[in-house]
Amino acid sequence: MTAELPVVVDAMGGDDAPAVVVEGAVRAQAEGIPVTLVGDEAVVGPLLPRRNAPVLIHAPEAVAMDDGAKAVRRMEGASVRVVMREVAEHRGCAAVCFGNTGATLVSAVLDLGVLEDVDRPALATVLPNSSGGRLVMLDAGANVDCKPEMLVSFALLGAAYAEALGVENPRVGLLANGEEEGKGNVQTRATLPLLRQLPLTVVGNVEPTAAMDGACDVLVCDGFVGNVLLKAAEGAASTIQALLREEIGRRPSGMLGAWLLTGAFRRFRNRVNWDAHGGAVLLGTRGVVVAGHGRANADAVHAGIDVAWRAAQEGLVDGMARHLEAWAARD
Amino acid sequence: MTAELPVVVDAMGGDDAPAVVVEGAVRAQAEGIPVTLVGDEAVVGPLLPRRNAPVLIHAPEAVAMDDGAKAVRRMEGASVRVVMREVAEHRGCAAVCFGNTGATLVSAVLDLGVLEDVDRPALATVLPNSSGGRLVMLDAGANVDCKPEMLVSFALLGAAYAEALGVENPRVGLLANGEEEGKGNVQTRATLPLLRQLPLTVVGNVEPTAAMDGACDVLVCDGFVGNVLLKAAEGAASTIQALLREEIGRRPSGMLGAWLLTGAFRRFRNRVNWDAHGGAVLLGTRGVVVAGHGRANADAVHAGIDVAWRAAQEGLVDGMARHLEAWAARD
């Protein structure tokens, strides 16, 4: 039996790198996920524990938060580029990068490459829904101004991701401002007939409220709109928590009640804190890539590694390729 | 002193009309807002109280939820059309209609008309923000596929509405997927330079999270995107309340804590329940129009009448006209 391939993690990405990345990686490894870190040996090396430390691969450069696509193209020795090559050359099963999502996207396209029939990869996020299920939403912000054909490929990729998460025969919805067939904008009205030709269960137009209530398993949209949806949900969650804190602080019985509810509130925040769910997964590249938030803490790093590991174990990339082939063969 | 003009309310619109509309109207009138109801005398008449009842104007027809623009154009005797004519002919200070928003929009354009330099009216909603303030968001769904010039007129209309709500020198933001100048899609990148020429305080691109955190007072967007934002926030609120209920139900101390927090939870739900804030206001027509939700209950009807009354008292329509003129005079 060959050893299992590790998850390869960029130690240099994110606001609090490398400290929180190392901490999250060490925790993941302690739970049985093999991890390889990539970063500057002089900086990362001293942070590693003596026992059971992740393997460290040296990378001489690191991408900054404001480095654009051009800079990333030139920086072949940047940690994020080295991470992608480890996966491309089959020394790792998945890539996990925090911080500059644009750099992660560019590196993945350059060094891993995209699957056949994929125009551009999409970022998929998983949202909790009110009935305890999960909603795969894509594109979460990688591509604005999408042509209908791009939304079609997002549907195929998103369905493969939902399957890797354990959803059988996932129901695919198109994000719109109303569920009637004639609703939507120019883009979605051109997309819906194309989606209906896919070998997938397409439920039609879905509003955000219905999607978050379980009306579909995969929600397809333009990256501009998807990003707005995600940040509106995050903003609402913050507002609600602030209002609730304020209401609770109004009288002593509220404080006592809040004390009795401490555990419930903590679990609640963990479930609502979508960052902690491991970040977005890049779909359409020839390898599993998790793009985590720049503000990731050690919990989020651990969760991101966990998401990457499970996606790799479930054969996410093969699943995407299968869906794309089935669709291409139809022509 | 002449008597104050009443708020004119369509008694026939909404899922539970006319009962809940009459109930809400009676309550508003009891609090000192003069109200005129419009609807079928045979149906609405028996619901009115003996004392201090709102005036009732008979309308022989009513628009159904699925009546389209064409049907509404022909139905001159429909209650929603009569409501608009009461306001157009200065027998009412504002119109309040529940249910079929498209019918409200068409009737307002036909019978009230639009202000000079307004291409199409927009729907504005007010969201609570996490610091206790308010955010005017438009367009909330009346216009999809907006040209940049339409977004510019939304900025002028929204600023006038924020002023009518008591905000001095409102800060206007353009909804985008990032705050940097180069972020956004084709539509918003073409809009931002035009907004910067307005005689308004324009803060630039604003993400939903920042907007809901107080980064601007007016958030301008396409009706498709605005509708998605609104319903994503609503969906997140429902999900969060469901998760919280579930967490609280897990153990006895949680039940006791929840009992102690009953009042806080109720006030919290009222603040988060954005429908109860009185529905969306139509901006750009020659009269105040509040378009309430089809699922409005008596509280929401009361709140909608209150919003309409205050907007009329604050001179919302004159304020919009002033902003539009100042901008037109600049050319």
XYZ file of C-alpha atoms in Angstrom:
662
model
C 0.000 0.000 0.000
C 1.425 3.387 -0.937
C 1.256 6.206 1.573
C -1.638 8.601 1.096
C -0.790 11.836 -0.668
C -0.793 14.874 1.629
C -2.846 18.064 1.425
C -0.421 20.817 0.357
C -0.886 24.098 2.206
C 0.512 27.553 1.420
C 1.997 28.612 4.762
C 2.585 32.193 3.582
C -0.977 33.239 2.644
C -3.477 35.093 4.847
C -3.364 38.028 7.238
C -1.902 36.034 10.144
C 0.385 33.740 8.169
C 2.420 31.757 8.793
C 1.571 31.334 12.507
C -2.145 30.447 12.219
C -1.567 28.347 9.098
C 1.051 26.245 10.880
C -1.236 25.890 13.910
C -4.195 24.747 11.791
C -1.985 22.388 9.767
C -0.514 20.782 12.885
C -4.022 20.197 14.253
C -5.223 18.641 10.992
C -2.217 16.333 10.911
C -2.809 15.317 14.527
C -6.285 14.210 13.412
C -4.823 11.970 10.745
C -4.666 14.133 7.616
C -1.139 14.145 6.117
C -0.087 17.765 5.448
C 2.766 19.364 3.530
C 3.473 23.048 4.175
C 5.093 25.323 1.597
C 6.865 28.510 2.662
C 10.052 30.265 3.627
C 12.101 27.777 5.665
C 13.684 30.508 7.773
C 10.286 31.834 8.833
C 8.144 28.705 8.971
C 10.762 26.232 10.233
C 11.036 27.655 13.778
C 7.222 27.523 14.154
C 7.025 23.770 13.612
C 6.611 21.445 16.610
C 9.347 18.875 17.319
C 7.070 15.882 17.020
C 4.674 14.950 14.228
C 5.352 18.179 12.308
C 4.032 18.539 8.727
C 6.664 18.223 5.987
C 7.971 21.664 4.973
C 8.922 22.513 1.374
C 10.937 25.666 0.925
C 9.623 28.411 -1.369
C 11.793 31.515 -1.703
C 8.967 33.982 -2.499
C 5.466 34.819 -1.283
C 2.620 36.625 -3.018
C 1.315 39.770 -1.300
C -2.402 40.562 -0.875
C -2.261 43.229 -3.574
C -0.164 41.334 -6.141
C -2.074 41.097 -9.406
C -2.243 38.328 -11.999
C 0.799 39.623 -13.897
C 3.043 39.545 -10.843
C 1.864 36.051 -9.929
C 2.637 34.809 -13.459
C 6.259 35.861 -13.087
C 6.745 34.554 -9.533
C 7.438 30.895 -10.269
C 9.054 30.457 -6.880
C 6.117 31.874 -4.924
C 4.721 29.518 -2.304
C 1.268 29.415 -3.951
C 2.868 28.365 -7.271
C 4.925 25.657 -5.563
C 1.765 24.359 -3.856
C 0.004 23.956 -7.217
C 3.004 22.165 -8.788
C 3.097 19.679 -5.898
C -0.482 18.748 -6.714
C 0.038 18.848 -10.501
C 3.001 16.487 -10.180
C 1.068 14.076 -7.951
C 2.994 14.671 -4.755
C -0.120 16.099 -3.109
C -3.840 15.299 -3.269
C -5.166 18.837 -2.867
C -4.075 22.485 -2.509
C -5.145 24.866 0.275
C -4.329 28.578 0.025
C -5.456 31.533 2.140
C -5.543 35.200 1.333
C -5.160 36.508 -2.219
C -7.892 34.542 -4.042
C -6.918 36.032 -7.401
C -3.387 34.667 -6.976
C -4.766 31.242 -6.046
C -6.961 31.268 -9.148
C -4.150 32.337 -11.500
C -1.703 29.825 -10.032
C -4.223 27.012 -10.279
C -4.937 27.776 -13.937
C -1.209 28.090 -14.764
C 0.186 25.147 -12.847
C -2.731 22.705 -12.539
C -4.610 23.625 -15.714
C -8.350 23.419 -16.299
C -10.528 20.461 -17.233
C -11.642 20.000 -20.822
C -14.667 22.156 -21.771
C -14.136 24.494 -18.831
C -13.794 28.094 -19.932
C -12.839 29.457 -16.523
C -12.887 27.819 -13.070
C -15.526 28.938 -10.566
C -15.448 29.399 -6.808
C -18.044 27.347 -4.941
C -19.173 28.003 -1.366
C -21.323 25.851 0.874
C -24.059 27.611 2.846
C -26.096 26.050 5.659
C -29.826 26.039 4.979
C -32.677 26.459 7.423
C -33.607 22.770 7.353
C -30.115 21.665 8.356
C -28.960 20.822 4.818
C -26.316 22.408 2.643
C -26.388 24.549 -0.458
C -23.530 24.640 -2.979
C -23.425 28.146 -4.451
C -21.284 29.107 -7.443
C -19.771 31.288 -8.779
C -18.978 33.060 -5.513
C -16.909 35.797 -7.118
C -14.236 34.527 -9.517
C -16.051 35.543 -12.736
C -18.198 38.621 -13.279
C -20.150 39.247 -16.525
C -20.607 35.556 -17.347
C -21.909 34.331 -20.678
C -24.763 31.767 -20.453
C -22.339 29.008 -21.527
C -20.215 29.712 -18.462
C -23.227 29.364 -16.185
C -23.916 26.020 -17.855
C -20.426 24.765 -17.009
C -20.908 26.025 -13.424
C -24.010 23.819 -13.187
C -22.015 20.731 -14.224
C -19.146 21.540 -11.845
C -21.465 22.381 -8.949
C -23.426 19.155 -9.377
C -20.161 17.183 -9.203
C -19.220 19.022 -6.001
C -22.614 18.343 -4.396
C -22.171 14.660 -5.267
C -18.716 14.660 -3.652
C -20.437 16.083 -0.548
C -22.774 13.099 -0.562
C -25.854 14.506 -2.314
C -27.341 12.017 -4.752
C -28.858 13.418 -7.922
C -28.452 17.056 -6.800
C -31.174 19.534 -7.789
C -29.729 22.495 -9.688
C -31.346 25.937 -9.544
C -30.604 29.150 -11.409
C -30.480 32.183 -9.139
C -33.173 34.696 -10.113
C -35.466 37.378 -8.738
C -38.555 35.181 -8.989
C -39.310 31.554 -9.733
C -41.657 32.015 -12.702
C -40.161 30.994 -16.056
C -40.185 34.572 -17.412
C -38.374 36.089 -14.409
C -34.696 36.946 -14.377
C -32.508 39.251 -16.436
C -31.181 38.965 -19.993
C -28.390 36.659 -18.783
C -30.543 34.221 -16.811
C -33.340 34.109 -19.388
C -30.755 33.022 -21.974
C -29.264 30.486 -19.551
C -32.348 28.633 -18.319
C -33.188 26.902 -21.661
C -29.549 25.725 -21.897
C -29.621 24.359 -18.347
C -32.774 22.422 -19.177
C -30.810 20.480 -21.812
C -28.275 19.212 -19.254
C -28.309 15.613 -18.003
C -29.041 17.015 -14.519
C -32.129 17.619 -12.383
C -32.803 21.304 -13.077
C -35.513 22.873 -10.918
C -35.525 26.212 -12.801
C -35.319 29.733 -11.393
C -34.767 29.855 -7.635
C -34.890 32.888 -5.349
C -32.276 33.220 -2.578
C -34.881 32.741 0.169
C -36.105 29.489 -1.411
C -32.532 28.300 -2.062
C -31.609 28.862 1.589
C -34.769 27.010 2.532
C -33.762 23.860 0.643
C -35.350 24.366 -2.804
C -32.153 23.210 -4.530
C -28.780 21.653 -3.723
C -26.757 23.672 -6.243
C -27.377 27.351 -6.970
C -25.813 28.698 -10.161
C -25.128 32.397 -10.722
C -22.783 35.018 -12.110
C -19.791 35.760 -9.832
C -20.875 39.362 -9.271
C -24.339 38.342 -8.111
C -23.026 35.349 -6.164
C -20.574 37.525 -4.310
C -23.374 39.967 -3.448
C -25.574 37.100 -2.233
C -22.821 35.739 -0.008
C -21.904 39.087 1.495
C -25.563 40.032 1.985
C -26.047 36.838 3.984
C -22.888 37.570 5.988
C -24.002 41.165 6.565
C -27.445 40.042 7.708
C -25.844 37.555 10.107
C -23.671 40.309 11.638
C -26.606 42.701 11.916
C -28.762 40.069 13.540
C -26.086 39.134 16.060
C -25.533 42.809 16.923
C -29.277 43.434 17.374
C -29.647 40.314 19.489
C -26.739 41.322 21.745
C -28.316 44.735 22.165
C -31.746 43.314 23.037
C -30.245 40.835 25.506
C -28.295 43.565 27.304
C -31.453 45.532 28.109
C -32.377 43.902 31.408
C -30.940 41.599 34.121
C -33.231 38.663 33.282
C -31.851 38.900 29.735
C -28.293 38.656 31.034
C -29.177 35.587 33.088
C -30.985 34.061 30.126
C -27.979 34.771 27.927
C -25.685 33.110 30.453
C -27.845 29.999 30.413
C -27.690 30.070 26.627
C -23.909 30.499 26.336
C -23.373 27.083 24.784
C -26.254 27.509 22.343
C -24.971 30.888 21.207
C -21.462 29.514 20.698
C -22.631 26.577 18.587
C -24.929 28.924 16.717
C -22.070 31.322 15.878
C -19.916 28.425 14.679
C -22.638 27.284 12.306
C -23.378 30.784 11.039
C -19.713 31.661 10.662
C -19.451 30.485 7.079
C -15.717 31.204 6.892
C -15.180 28.456 9.422
C -16.710 25.986 6.982
C -13.402 25.899 5.186
C -13.591 28.559 2.512
C -14.487 28.303 -1.133
C -13.518 25.411 -3.384
C -12.205 26.159 -6.858
C -14.035 23.994 -9.403
C -12.875 23.207 -12.919
C -9.142 22.830 -12.303
C -7.226 19.553 -12.624
C -6.872 19.168 -8.879
C -8.726 20.037 -5.680
C -8.078 23.654 -4.631
C -9.502 25.298 -1.507
C -9.290 29.091 -1.428
C -9.585 30.228 2.169
C -10.317 33.665 3.562
C -7.487 36.140 4.238
C -8.795 36.579 7.793
C -8.618 32.818 8.445
C -7.736 31.782 12.008
C -6.345 28.371 12.975
C -9.877 26.889 13.108
C -10.563 28.049 9.557
C -7.204 26.679 8.374
C -7.989 23.324 9.977
C -11.472 23.331 8.398
C -10.057 24.240 4.979
C -7.582 21.356 5.089
C -10.396 19.048 6.148
C -12.593 20.179 3.227
C -9.714 19.689 0.760
C -8.909 16.235 2.129
C -12.480 15.016 1.953
C -13.009 16.432 -1.556
C -9.875 14.616 -2.727
C -10.958 11.357 -1.026
C -14.390 11.606 -2.655
C -12.840 11.971 -6.111
C -14.139 15.465 -6.795
C -11.965 16.073 -9.858
C -12.929 12.776 -11.494
C -16.572 13.558 -10.769
C -16.322 16.918 -12.501
C -14.566 15.386 -15.484
C -17.282 12.709 -15.729
C -20.071 15.292 -15.771
C -18.298 17.422 -18.371
C -17.648 14.382 -20.598
C -21.238 13.172 -20.400
C -22.373 16.607 -21.475
C -19.798 16.925 -24.291
C -20.658 13.420 -25.590
C -24.292 14.524 -25.968
C -23.456 16.896 -28.845
C -56.833 75.476 8.126
C -57.739 72.875 5.530
C -58.068 69.274 6.609
C -55.001 67.145 5.988
C -55.170 64.898 2.933
C -55.582 61.204 3.759
C -53.377 58.254 2.862
C -55.269 56.284 0.209
C -55.120 52.522 0.653
C -56.059 49.735 -1.763
C -58.292 47.516 0.375
C -58.335 44.730 -2.229
C -54.604 43.943 -2.520
C -52.660 41.254 -0.665
C -53.226 37.617 0.258
C -55.503 38.361 3.207
C -57.338 41.365 1.785
C -59.568 43.054 2.578
C -59.749 41.935 6.248
C -56.149 42.672 7.310
C -56.018 45.854 5.236
C -59.125 47.221 6.947
C -57.737 46.238 10.356
C -54.401 47.971 9.720
C -56.133 51.043 8.282
C -58.452 51.365 11.267
C -55.465 51.176 13.620
C -53.541 53.825 11.686
C -56.541 56.127 11.711
C -56.974 55.602 15.455
C -53.411 56.883 15.832
C -54.248 60.075 13.982
C -53.467 59.318 10.327
C -56.457 60.069 8.085
C -57.088 57.090 5.792
C -59.253 56.529 2.715
C -59.876 52.934 1.669
C -60.634 51.945 -1.923
C -62.441 48.687 -2.694
C -65.655 46.851 -3.374
C -68.315 48.455 -1.139
C -70.240 45.201 -0.777
C -67.154 43.393 0.518
C -65.311 46.091 2.438
C -68.303 47.998 3.854
C -69.392 45.295 6.329
C -65.821 45.082 7.715
C -65.708 48.733 8.778
C -66.237 49.660 12.435
C -69.217 51.869 13.360
C -67.125 54.642 14.843
C -64.138 56.455 13.386
C -64.097 54.284 10.242
C -61.874 55.302 7.309
C -63.698 56.806 4.324
C -64.496 54.116 1.737
C -64.433 54.804 -2.014
C -66.075 52.171 -4.173
C -64.070 50.515 -6.950
C -65.883 47.918 -9.025
C -62.839 45.822 -9.958
C -59.731 44.386 -8.291
C -56.428 43.261 -9.799
C -55.437 39.639 -9.162
C -51.915 38.553 -8.133
C -51.202 37.184 -11.603
C -52.671 40.038 -13.674
C -49.984 41.431 -15.952
C -49.307 44.979 -17.100
C -51.662 44.698 -20.084
C -54.639 43.694 -17.946
C -53.941 46.475 -15.452
C -53.823 49.057 -18.269
C -57.364 48.127 -19.323
C -58.831 47.963 -15.802
C -59.525 51.632 -15.184
C -61.989 50.786 -12.456
C -59.571 48.556 -10.521
C -59.021 49.620 -6.910
C -55.294 50.181 -7.422
C -56.027 52.519 -10.360
C -58.615 54.459 -8.318
C -56.077 54.804 -5.474
C -53.541 56.408 -7.823
C -56.112 58.808 -9.286
C -57.114 59.972 -5.788
C -53.493 60.967 -5.193
C -53.007 62.393 -8.711
C -56.071 64.594 -8.275
C -54.947 65.823 -4.862
C -57.592 64.120 -2.773
C -54.942 61.994 -1.091
C -51.343 62.599 0.074
C -49.974 59.113 -0.625
C -50.908 55.692 -2.022
C -50.465 52.355 -0.232
C -50.973 49.091 -2.126
C -50.252 45.480 -1.133
C -49.775 42.427 -3.272
C -49.136 42.661 -7.000
C -46.133 45.036 -7.125
C -46.121 45.048 -10.922
C -49.718 46.309 -10.926
C -48.830 49.022 -8.400
C -45.903 50.091 -10.572
C -47.942 50.179 -13.800
C -50.826 52.043 -12.166
C -48.489 54.608 -10.596
C -46.807 55.292 -13.942
C -50.171 55.518 -15.770
C -52.176 57.551 -13.289
C -49.591 59.505 -11.297
C -46.918 59.816 -13.962
C -43.169 60.049 -13.432
C -40.978 63.019 -12.520
C -39.007 64.794 -15.217
C -35.717 63.035 -16.114
C -36.866 59.762 -14.566
C -36.723 56.909 -17.040
C -38.443 54.356 -14.812
C -39.377 54.499 -11.109
C -37.429 52.359 -8.666
C -38.424 50.440 -5.556
C -36.530 51.460 -2.419
C -36.328 49.396 0.767
C -34.948 50.370 4.146
C -32.724 47.840 5.904
C -31.568 48.053 9.527
C -27.793 48.126 9.897
C -25.642 46.650 12.630
C -24.931 50.027 14.245
C -28.626 50.812 14.667
C -28.889 53.024 11.589
C -30.789 52.569 8.348
C -29.800 51.822 4.792
C -31.901 52.879 1.794
C -31.426 50.253 -0.921
C -32.656 50.654 -4.489
C -33.650 49.266 -6.918
C -35.158 46.407 -4.941
C -36.602 44.636 -7.977
C -38.620 46.880 -10.279
C -35.996 47.124 -13.045
C -33.608 44.411 -14.197
C -30.855 45.012 -16.795
C -30.403 48.701 -15.939
C -28.366 51.070 -18.055
C -25.815 53.171 -16.120
C -28.022 56.264 -16.588
C -30.826 54.514 -14.706
C -28.522 53.778 -11.794
C -27.611 57.479 -11.770
C -31.260 58.463 -11.424
C -31.654 55.867 -8.649
C -28.840 57.638 -6.761
C -30.671 60.980 -6.963
C -34.010 59.448 -5.937
C -32.474 57.427 -3.117
C -30.662 60.440 -1.718
C -33.963 62.353 -1.621
C -35.589 59.449 0.224
C -32.768 59.262 2.780
C -33.185 63.006 3.361
C -36.938 62.542 3.881
C -35.993 59.928 6.496
C -33.894 62.541 8.280
C -30.390 61.785 6.976
C -28.466 64.969 6.176
C -26.106 64.836 3.221
C -26.571 61.090 2.680
C -23.556 59.064 1.556
C -24.300 57.184 -1.668
C -22.590 53.879 -2.481
C -22.651 51.700 -5.595
C -23.187 48.026 -4.822
C -20.194 45.969 -5.991
C -18.195 42.834 -5.239
C -15.264 44.807 -3.791
C -14.545 48.382 -2.815
C -11.506 49.004 -5.009
C -12.152 51.333 -7.954
C -11.564 48.584 -10.545
C -14.013 46.105 -8.958
C -17.525 45.500 -10.223
C -18.968 44.305 -13.514
C -19.347 46.048 -16.889
C -22.473 47.841 -15.633
C -21.051 49.187 -12.383
C -17.684 50.140 -13.885
C -19.561 52.307 -16.407
C -21.771 53.757 -13.653
C -19.217 54.810 -11.052
C -17.645 57.665 -13.076
C -21.153 59.040 -13.767
C -22.076 58.887 -10.087
C -18.922 60.818 -9.227
C -20.247 63.750 -11.294
C -23.421 64.033 -9.197
C -23.920 66.834 -6.653
C -24.020 64.140 -3.962
C -21.574 62.570 -1.516
C -20.532 59.429 -3.399
C -18.401 56.992 -1.413
C -17.696 54.671 -4.380
C -18.076 50.908 -4.598
C -19.568 49.347 -1.481
C -19.859 45.653 -0.622
C -23.079 44.385 1.023
C -21.304 43.616 4.309
C -19.898 47.154 4.514
C -23.234 48.692 3.495
C -25.030 46.788 6.241
C -22.328 47.948 8.625
C -22.995 51.631 7.953
C -20.544 52.445 5.118
C -23.255 54.365 3.217
C -26.813 55.643 3.669
C -27.997 54.885 0.133
C -27.006 51.768 -1.795
C -27.615 51.875 -5.552
C -27.936 48.746 -7.684
C -29.698 47.016 -10.544
C -33.115 45.593 -9.592
C -32.019 42.003 -10.239
C -29.024 42.305 -7.929
C -30.961 44.352 -5.360
C -33.681 41.749 -5.214
C -31.071 39.024 -4.711
C -29.423 41.052 -1.935
C -32.717 41.574 -0.142
C -33.811 37.961 -0.382
C -30.361 36.699 0.628
C -30.581 38.817 3.780
C -34.097 37.519 4.451
C -32.973 33.949 3.825
C -30.008 34.340 6.167
C -32.304 35.758 8.854
C -34.641 32.750 8.569
C -31.758 30.288 8.621
C -30.235 31.952 11.660
C -33.530 31.972 13.559
C -34.089 28.293 12.735
C -30.558 27.343 13.865
C -30.927 29.361 17.051
C -34.259 27.711 17.882
C -32.664 24.322 17.332
C -29.663 25.108 19.552
C -31.893 26.491 22.311
C -34.091 23.404 22.308
C -31.146 21.107 23.064
C -31.210 21.239 26.873
C -33.383 22.379 29.782
C -31.129 25.291 30.786
C -31.512 26.550 27.221
C -35.303 26.438 27.529
C -35.137 28.415 30.784
C -32.707 30.893 29.225
C -34.994 31.250 26.222
C -37.963 31.901 28.505
C -36.034 34.676 30.261
C -35.191 36.104 26.842
C -38.745 36.022 25.435
C -39.055 39.808 25.255
C -35.621 40.223 23.690
C -36.377 37.609 21.030
C -39.707 39.250 20.188
C -38.183 42.734 19.770
C -35.356 41.163 17.801
C -37.748 39.435 15.406
C -39.674 42.666 14.893
C -36.494 44.502 13.955
C -35.281 41.741 11.660
C -38.686 41.290 10.038
C -38.091 43.785 7.281
C -41.587 43.381 5.859
C -42.951 44.908 9.025
C -41.015 48.064 8.254
C -43.738 49.041 5.850
C -42.723 47.639 2.493
C -40.899 49.261 -0.371
C -41.415 52.850 -1.473
C -41.728 53.607 -5.179
C -39.432 56.487 -6.073
C -39.683 58.677 -9.170
C -43.467 58.968 -9.461
C -45.420 62.198 -8.947
C -46.753 61.090 -5.590
C -45.750 58.932 -2.641
C -46.434 55.241 -3.305
C -45.779 52.430 -0.827
C -45.783 48.934 -2.310
C -46.378 46.452 0.497
C -45.844 42.719 0.570
C -48.583 40.325 -0.561
C -48.241 38.458 2.738
C -48.796 41.648 4.749
C -50.624 41.234 8.057
C -52.426 44.069 9.901
C -49.137 45.189 11.524
C -47.477 45.490 8.124
C -50.483 47.390 6.734
C -50.337 49.785 9.665
C -46.572 50.223 9.197
C -46.989 50.813 5.449
C -49.574 53.542 6.039
C -47.268 55.103 8.610
C -44.321 55.099 6.169
C -46.482 56.667 3.432
C -47.823 59.346 5.785
C -44.393 60.344 7.043
C -42.884 60.405 3.550
C -45.711 62.694 2.394
C -45.307 64.951 5.459
C -41.556 65.186 4.836
C -42.128 66.308 1.243
C -40.491 63.285 -0.397
C -41.757 64.052 -3.915
C -40.604 67.678 -3.808
C -37.245 66.492 -2.516
C -36.828 64.085 -5.425
C -37.837 66.781 -7.924
C -35.314 69.188 -6.386
C -32.462 66.686 -6.704
C -33.385 65.850 -10.295
C -33.611 69.537 -11.254
C -30.273 70.409 -9.665
C -28.694 67.618 -11.651
C -30.428 68.562 -14.943
C -29.454 72.253 -14.488
C -25.810 71.200 -14.281
C -25.696 70.205 -18.000
